[in-house]
Amino acid sequence: MTVQNYINGEYKDPISNQWIDNYCPANGQVYGKIPNSSKTDVENAYKAAKAAFTSWSQTTLNERSKILIKIAELLEANIQHFAQAESQDNGKPISLAKSIDIPRAASNFRFFGNAITQFASESHESTGLNAINYTLRQPIGVVACISPWNLPLYLFTWKIAPAIASGNCVVAKPSEITPVTAFLLGKICNDAGLPKGVLNIVHGLGNTTGQAIIEHPYIKAISFTGGTETGTHIAAVAAPMFKKLSLELGGKNPNIIFADCDYNDMLETTVRSSFANQGQICLCGSRIFVEATIYEKFKTDFIAKVKDLKVGHPSNANTQIGALVSKNHLEKVMHYIEIAKNENGKILYGGNKVTIKNYEDGYYLEPTIIEVKTNDCRINQEEIFGPIVTIMPFKTEQEVLQMANKVKYGLSATIWTNNLKRAMHISNQIQAGIVWINTWMLRDLRTPFGGIKASGIGREGGFEALRFFTETKNICIKY
Ligand code: NDP
């Protein structure tokens, strides 16, 4: 399959005619090519976006809302096609692409199509001064949306939908590793009647195509999801140009399990929060801390459940763990297994590559559980972003809180307990932007989403996203 750029409502080859191979993680084979876009392609995308801005920013909220909801409907009508494409491109089980990724991409458009009709600004009467202030939230202009490979269309649209709902025009880049569903989105946008130039999608490498986007002097806001290192670089490039930034970065999230939790519910959910999407979700609870009194029981039961997970070709309906996204990523994740061994980590289960008959070159890895002695080891401090979790026991609330917070990241945390006082105390004290109590990844799109510390700045979701994608202007009238 040949992926093309989507600029000004049309599919286009890159100007330089340079291409990058696209690999299928399930079998390790090249199955397509994608544009290796240059600065000129990015400039063309910017020009199309700029030309579309005046008209789009003046389009009524009702009309914008109708188009976004139409995009959602068309995604839903094409769910099978999109889910297959996502599964093939990323290696994730087809069941997951069908039940989570594509439905959520559609929800992103529907949610922000509705949210924009409810988004209101404030007015303040300055009593005694005969004045009234009112606040406008105006679209910024041309904005950038840059997304990673783990939840390709899901995260791409999580940015694009609020950006265009609030009247901006967009230059967007998906990860070069998973470009296909973003490519397919262009046609859906045309079919839904999105005016040309409102959304422009350029494909290519982060350090060339992505770099051209972030250093563009007239792209005034960047919404980025990806690794902390890339986020740091983007912040440094953007700061002297005073660009608005939303950075959703890495995580190393604690999953804290107390003996008084609903055990079966916790066990089922912990399997999911450890290994869903091959552990390649920024919210996965990759550091599991278990109260000492139930530690041995948990260990036995957790290992038994994880042994039952079916590693297989992503297109098999009963596959639960598919392929990792790329050869490089597989090697990086496996390197952490070596690091763990050198740090006296004990592999309780997994740790090996899996060979699937007829797909021997695919990037498969067993779900892996490692028992660690201390929270200070590298595998408890560095983001692995694969099917690896660590487990260790704790004795007191204070001890586990201290370990949970002793990490550079602060994205999410999960706490399992039926003790309300304890749940309140820990959730108040824990350093994370998102805390789940007795659940994991239960999402309501109205809620603020994002992290603290090295997990980023800014919040996405609900009106937070619409605030990010608008400039606030206060107007004061004396009467
Ligand atoms: P990267 O940071 O490598 O890449 C993210 C995106 O940025 C890709 O589109 C990439 O392009 C692009 N990019 C890379 N370099 C530049 C640059 N110099 N200028 C502009 N764009 C650039 O992350 P991954 O794709 O590897 O994704 C995994 C990471 O994402 C993990 O750390 C994970 O925690 C994080 N993540 C965070 C989430 C959150 O909400 N906090 C959610 C999901 C993931 P290319 O791929 O072509 O190099």
XYZ file of C-alpha atoms and ligand atoms in Angstrom:
527
model
C 0.000 0.000 0.000
C 1.263 3.469 -0.906
C 0.499 6.122 1.674
C 0.325 9.696 0.384
C 0.209 13.094 1.996
C -3.211 14.732 2.302
C -2.839 18.412 1.464
C -5.607 20.840 0.559
C -8.111 17.994 0.360
C -6.033 16.020 -2.160
C -3.737 13.035 -1.934
C -0.228 13.920 -3.095
C 3.145 12.234 -3.474
C 6.040 13.915 -1.666
C 7.668 16.618 -3.812
C 11.080 14.937 -3.555
C 9.583 11.560 -4.522
C 11.420 10.032 -1.560
C 9.757 7.193 0.306
C 10.157 5.161 3.495
C 9.377 1.439 3.799
C 6.428 0.505 5.969
C 6.763 -2.788 7.873
C 4.069 -5.157 9.022
C 4.879 -6.088 12.666
C 3.042 -9.433 12.407
C 5.493 -10.844 9.851
C 8.367 -8.370 9.712
C 7.865 -7.778 5.984
C 7.709 -4.483 4.088
C 4.133 -4.088 2.898
C 4.011 -0.517 1.716
C 5.737 2.813 1.450
C 5.094 6.214 2.914
C 6.245 9.712 1.936
C 9.526 10.936 3.332
C 8.185 14.481 3.342
C 10.489 17.459 3.179
C 10.251 21.033 4.385
C 8.551 21.914 1.076
C 5.721 19.430 1.696
C 5.260 20.881 5.174
C 5.247 24.398 3.726
C 2.581 23.381 1.202
C 0.501 21.905 4.006
C 0.925 25.114 6.005
C -0.105 27.292 3.022
C -3.242 25.196 2.456
C -4.121 25.465 6.147
C -3.534 29.207 6.194
C -5.678 29.739 3.093
C -8.538 27.756 4.666
C -8.393 29.517 8.031
C -10.413 32.685 7.418
C -13.393 30.816 6.112
C -13.223 27.894 8.579
C -12.849 30.098 11.624
C -16.003 31.958 10.520
C -17.991 28.792 9.880
C -20.905 28.500 12.308
C -20.559 26.164 15.262
C -23.559 24.268 14.006
C -21.936 23.627 10.628
C -18.580 22.618 12.173
C -20.381 20.334 14.581
C -22.340 18.677 11.750
C -19.151 17.925 9.799
C -17.346 16.459 12.826
C -20.283 14.231 13.650
C -20.445 13.116 10.019
C -16.764 12.125 10.193
C -17.590 10.058 13.301
C -20.451 8.327 11.486
C -18.309 7.515 8.470
C -15.576 6.068 10.685
C -18.181 3.886 12.368
C -19.575 2.787 9.010
C -16.048 1.769 7.940
C -14.973 0.220 11.229
C -14.001 -3.136 9.765
C -11.720 -1.594 7.149
C -10.095 0.801 9.624
C -9.683 -1.850 12.327
C -7.986 -4.222 9.903
C -5.671 -1.472 8.699
C -4.769 -0.461 12.260
C -4.128 -4.041 13.332
C -1.943 -4.745 10.297
C 0.033 -1.518 10.648
C 0.560 -1.615 14.408
C 0.486 -5.335 15.304
C -2.331 -4.931 17.813
C -5.027 -7.629 18.050
C -7.875 -6.996 15.635
C -10.321 -7.381 18.541
C -8.694 -4.419 20.279
C -8.627 -2.244 17.142
C -12.309 -3.007 16.620
C -13.483 -2.570 20.194
C -11.242 0.300 21.335
C -9.123 2.126 18.739
C -11.572 2.866 15.955
C -14.689 3.374 18.099
C -12.676 5.815 20.202
C -11.449 7.689 17.106
C -15.105 8.098 16.070
C -16.022 9.170 19.629
C -13.325 11.835 19.538
C -15.010 13.511 16.556
C -18.523 13.070 17.941
C -17.509 14.318 21.385
C -15.816 17.504 20.149
C -18.540 18.024 17.522
C -20.949 18.255 20.455
C -18.601 19.941 22.930
C -18.005 22.953 20.675
C -21.718 23.764 20.773
C -21.526 23.862 24.596
C -18.211 25.697 24.990
C -18.893 29.064 26.591
C -16.760 31.967 27.711
C -17.205 34.205 30.724
C -18.308 37.744 31.330
C -17.572 39.785 34.461
C -19.542 42.804 35.486
C -17.196 45.257 37.237
C -19.690 46.468 39.786
C -19.336 50.114 40.791
C -17.064 50.902 37.848
C -19.763 50.962 35.172
C -17.879 48.417 33.128
C -18.350 44.944 31.808
C -15.653 42.514 30.732
C -16.230 39.652 28.399
C -13.842 37.005 27.258
C -13.424 35.712 23.734
C -11.826 32.366 22.955
C -10.661 32.722 19.400
C -9.072 30.062 17.210
C -5.294 30.352 17.061
C -4.764 29.888 13.315
C -2.646 27.058 11.979
C -1.769 24.485 14.640
C 0.260 21.263 14.676
C -0.847 17.839 15.908
C 1.881 15.194 16.266
C 1.043 11.728 17.551
C 2.766 8.414 18.387
C 2.373 4.846 17.125
C 0.784 3.016 20.040
C -2.837 4.124 19.574
C -2.441 5.584 16.101
C -5.858 6.877 14.971
C -7.173 7.128 18.536
C -4.511 9.656 19.594
C -4.261 11.389 16.212
C -7.980 12.245 16.255
C -7.899 13.109 19.989
C -5.903 16.166 18.884
C -7.338 16.908 15.459
C -10.994 16.873 16.555
C -10.720 19.653 19.191
C -8.319 21.626 16.978
C -10.720 21.861 14.054
C -13.856 22.019 16.235
C -12.535 25.257 17.714
C -11.930 26.789 14.286
C -8.240 26.143 13.659
C -6.665 24.611 10.578
C -4.218 21.795 11.136
C -0.901 20.446 9.901
C -0.711 16.949 11.367
C 1.859 14.181 11.399
C 1.211 10.632 12.586
C 4.102 8.399 13.573
C 6.032 7.194 10.569
C 5.743 3.675 12.031
C 1.910 3.621 11.869
C 0.738 5.977 9.106
C -2.048 4.021 7.411
C -5.233 4.929 9.293
C -4.237 8.614 9.254
C -3.878 8.252 5.480
C -7.349 6.689 5.215
C -8.831 9.485 7.326
C -8.323 12.034 4.511
C -10.958 10.437 2.300
C -13.424 10.258 5.202
C -12.914 13.984 5.835
C -13.596 14.760 2.162
C -16.695 12.567 2.158
C -17.945 14.326 5.304
C -17.602 17.703 3.596
C -14.661 19.072 5.583
C -13.507 22.049 3.486
C -10.168 21.559 1.789
C -7.141 22.787 3.710
C -8.756 22.556 7.170
C -6.840 19.346 7.838
C -3.519 18.546 6.185
C -1.593 15.373 6.925
C 2.097 15.030 6.135
C 3.954 11.783 6.609
C 7.625 11.309 7.294
C 10.361 11.004 9.874
C 10.210 12.806 13.170
C 13.571 14.498 12.885
C 12.945 15.871 9.365
C 9.203 16.186 8.650
C 8.308 16.579 12.331
C 11.175 19.000 12.834
C 9.987 21.166 9.899
C 6.557 21.386 11.545
C 7.756 22.311 15.028
C 10.190 24.965 13.800
C 7.714 26.559 11.394
C 7.494 30.183 12.520
C 3.760 30.569 11.816
C 2.492 27.339 13.304
C 1.617 28.825 16.641
C 0.597 25.843 18.765
C 1.815 22.262 18.998
C -0.144 19.430 20.522
C 2.260 16.525 20.913
C 1.986 13.025 22.329
C 5.119 10.902 22.401
C 8.292 10.208 24.316
C 9.700 12.499 27.013
C 12.959 12.985 25.119
C 11.146 14.191 21.995
C 8.905 16.384 24.155
C 11.959 18.008 25.729
C 13.371 18.746 22.281
C 10.073 20.210 21.048
C 9.822 22.432 24.125
C 13.328 23.778 23.482
C 12.594 24.524 19.816
C 9.210 26.083 20.551
C 10.105 28.249 23.550
C 11.940 31.098 21.735
C 8.997 31.377 19.329
C 6.488 31.463 22.230
C 4.430 28.660 20.772
C 1.604 27.245 22.832
C 2.463 23.680 23.859
C 0.557 20.660 25.065
C 2.911 17.758 25.781
C 1.604 14.324 26.709
C 4.719 12.270 27.395
C 5.886 9.029 28.952
C 4.800 7.296 32.123
C 5.945 4.695 34.645
C 2.727 4.257 36.480
C 2.280 2.584 39.866
C -0.451 0.002 40.398
C -0.898 -0.172 44.187
C -2.751 -3.191 45.531
C -3.953 -3.379 49.150
C -5.152 -6.606 50.787
C -8.620 -5.140 51.380
C -9.460 -4.731 47.674
C -12.023 -6.697 45.648
C -9.475 -9.339 44.755
C -10.958 -10.891 41.616
C -11.819 -7.567 40.061
C -8.301 -6.321 40.828
C -6.700 -9.441 39.333
C -8.657 -9.281 36.055
C -8.015 -5.569 35.659
C -4.345 -5.850 36.569
C -3.806 -8.342 33.743
C -5.323 -5.765 31.381
C -3.539 -2.742 32.836
C -0.250 -4.629 32.520
C -0.513 -6.089 29.026
C -3.261 -4.441 26.979
C -1.925 -3.404 23.578
C 1.264 -5.387 24.363
C 1.870 -3.007 27.282
C 2.310 -0.167 24.813
C -0.071 2.288 26.481
C 1.306 5.276 28.333
C -1.231 4.548 31.107
C -0.252 0.914 31.715
C 0.476 0.141 35.352
C 4.013 -1.093 34.819
C 5.126 -0.983 38.479
C 2.935 -3.264 40.595
C 3.205 -2.835 44.377
C 1.356 -5.468 46.429
C 0.666 -5.417 50.175
C 2.910 -8.052 51.774
C 0.058 -10.037 53.356
C -1.334 -11.042 49.929
C 1.915 -10.894 47.956
C 2.517 -14.643 47.568
C -1.112 -15.349 46.676
C -1.161 -12.518 44.147
C 2.054 -13.764 42.585
C 0.648 -17.269 42.053
C -2.712 -16.073 40.710
C -1.258 -13.357 38.494
C 1.250 -15.712 36.889
C -1.516 -18.254 36.234
C -3.683 -15.644 34.508
C -0.837 -14.250 32.436
C 0.145 -17.767 31.294
C -3.348 -18.048 29.808
C -2.959 -14.969 27.592
C -2.864 -15.936 23.912
C 0.077 -14.494 22.025
C -0.640 -14.694 18.320
C -1.101 -13.172 14.917
C -3.015 -9.896 15.309
C -5.695 -10.876 12.819
C -6.742 -13.988 14.803
C -9.953 -13.229 16.604
C -8.781 -14.901 19.843
C -5.332 -13.270 20.005
C -4.877 -11.254 23.205
C -1.239 -10.230 22.774
C -0.233 -9.296 19.232
C 3.104 -8.158 17.852
C 5.191 -5.271 19.163
C 5.211 -2.314 16.847
C 8.683 -2.582 15.283
C 11.920 -4.509 15.293
C 13.722 -1.629 16.987
C 11.124 -1.441 19.684
C 11.205 -5.217 20.265
C 14.977 -5.014 20.671
C 14.681 -2.098 23.076
C 12.120 -3.936 25.202
C 14.188 -7.151 25.205
C 17.245 -5.182 26.239
C 15.369 -4.254 29.418
C 14.973 -7.961 30.199
C 18.785 -8.227 30.137
C 19.071 -5.134 32.308
C 16.634 -6.716 34.768
C 18.716 -9.882 34.985
C 21.845 -7.844 35.635
C 20.022 -5.960 38.381
C 19.035 -9.216 40.133
C 15.474 -9.002 38.921
C 13.802 -12.415 38.965
C 11.858 -13.345 35.822
C 8.727 -14.960 37.240
C 7.159 -15.506 33.845
C 7.979 -14.777 30.192
C 11.082 -12.987 29.009
C 11.384 -14.740 25.641
C 10.601 -14.031 22.018
C 7.637 -15.985 20.674
C 7.825 -17.637 17.269
C 4.528 -17.936 15.445
C 4.392 -20.542 12.672
C 4.481 -18.932 9.203
C 5.232 -15.546 10.784
C 8.680 -16.303 12.160
C 9.976 -12.763 11.509
C 7.144 -11.084 13.442
C 7.905 -9.075 16.570
C 6.328 -11.243 19.272
C 7.297 -11.314 22.931
C 5.895 -13.192 25.908
C 4.122 -11.106 28.520
C 6.778 -10.814 31.195
C 6.604 -10.475 34.969
C 9.745 -9.496 36.862
C 10.099 -9.493 40.631
C 12.321 -6.666 41.815
C 13.958 -6.052 45.170
C 13.971 -2.280 45.058
C 12.128 0.563 43.403
C 15.456 2.226 42.567
C 16.437 -0.245 39.813
C 16.433 0.850 36.178
C 13.487 -1.307 35.186
C 11.405 0.428 37.846
C 12.589 3.890 36.893
C 12.718 3.886 33.070
C 9.773 3.637 30.713
C 9.907 0.306 28.860
C 6.585 0.644 27.004
C 6.196 -3.050 26.297
C 4.706 -6.229 27.800
C 6.831 -6.114 30.950
C 5.711 -5.394 34.493
C 7.621 -5.456 37.741
C 6.192 -6.570 41.051
C 7.340 -6.052 44.621
C 5.760 -6.179 48.085
C 5.196 -3.299 50.513
C 4.242 -3.130 54.175
C 2.823 0.325 54.884
C 0.849 3.056 53.161
C 3.677 5.533 53.722
C 6.258 3.186 52.235
C 4.276 2.519 49.059
C 3.389 6.168 48.579
C 7.035 7.083 48.826
C 8.019 4.428 46.246
C 5.159 5.340 43.918
C 6.310 8.959 43.871
C 10.020 8.210 43.595
C 10.173 8.257 39.801
C 10.662 11.061 37.292
C 7.251 10.516 35.666
C 3.789 11.467 36.918
C 1.153 10.391 34.431
C -1.324 8.018 36.088
C -1.734 5.761 39.122
C -4.103 2.985 40.147
C -5.056 2.204 43.743
C -6.922 -0.937 44.805
C -8.543 -0.675 48.235
C -11.949 -0.597 49.865
C -10.709 1.717 52.604
C -12.053 5.140 51.659
C -9.781 7.064 54.005
C -6.709 5.374 52.553
C -7.917 5.868 48.966
C -8.481 9.573 49.637
C -5.142 10.016 51.387
C -3.092 8.329 48.670
C -4.931 9.904 45.755
C -4.337 13.344 47.289
C -0.651 12.698 47.875
C 0.296 10.789 44.761
C 2.187 12.644 42.057
C 0.112 11.932 38.955
C -2.291 13.753 36.657
C -4.794 10.871 36.605
C -5.683 8.532 39.478
C -7.929 5.491 39.180
C -9.355 3.917 42.311
C -10.549 0.305 41.915
C -10.472 0.557 38.132
C -8.122 1.325 35.254
C -8.452 3.367 32.080
C -12.097 4.118 32.659
C -12.334 7.160 30.417
C -14.843 9.988 30.284
C -13.867 12.345 27.496
C -14.968 15.395 29.505
C -12.256 14.887 32.124
C -8.796 16.515 32.048
C -6.134 14.154 30.742
C -2.382 14.570 31.165
C 0.555 14.256 33.488
C 2.975 16.112 35.722
C 6.787 15.967 36.115
C 8.437 14.336 33.070
C 5.016 13.155 31.829
C 4.335 16.533 30.294
C 2.540 19.836 30.535
C -1.033 20.815 29.765
C -4.220 18.802 29.758
C -6.260 17.342 26.936
C -9.911 16.326 27.024
C -13.193 18.197 27.313
C -13.056 21.961 27.554
C -9.353 21.784 28.513
C -8.582 20.856 24.897
C -10.831 23.593 23.530
C -9.097 26.093 25.815
C -5.709 24.929 24.569
C -6.693 25.375 20.943
C -8.029 28.921 21.469
C -6.470 32.258 22.407
C -8.150 34.020 25.272
C -8.905 37.694 24.795
C -10.585 39.896 27.382
C -12.591 42.921 26.277
C -13.560 45.625 28.762
C -16.357 48.101 27.983
C -17.023 51.173 30.100
C -20.559 52.413 29.895
P 8.283 9.618 19.835
O 8.519 10.722 20.787
O 9.442 8.922 19.253
O 7.414 10.103 18.600
C 6.154 10.728 18.726
C 5.876 11.519 17.452
O 6.794 12.595 17.353
C 6.049 10.706 16.172
O 5.112 11.159 15.210
C 7.465 11.062 15.781
O 7.717 10.825 14.429
C 7.471 12.545 16.123
N 8.786 13.148 16.266
C 9.966 12.554 16.593
N 10.972 13.478 16.599
C 10.395 14.675 16.296
C 10.888 16.010 16.136
N 12.184 16.318 16.279
N 10.023 16.977 15.817
C 8.711 16.705 15.661
N 8.191 15.467 15.760
C 9.009 14.462 16.086
O 7.313 8.604 20.588
P 6.829 7.195 20.071
O 6.131 7.323 18.755
O 7.975 6.244 20.212
O 5.684 6.862 21.144
C 5.950 6.263 22.359
C 5.980 7.304 23.465
O 4.767 8.020 23.492
C 6.131 6.689 24.822
O 7.102 7.371 25.562
C 4.767 6.909 25.461
O 4.777 6.991 26.848
C 4.328 8.170 24.841
N 2.883 8.284 24.923
C 2.336 9.183 25.795
C 0.967 9.272 25.946
C 0.352 10.283 26.853
O -0.822 10.582 26.668
N 1.059 10.846 27.806
C 0.071 8.387 25.199
C 0.754 7.506 24.304
C 2.115 7.459 24.182
P 8.394 9.437 13.974
O 7.624 8.324 14.580
O 8.213 9.508 12.521
O 9.806 9.504 14.444
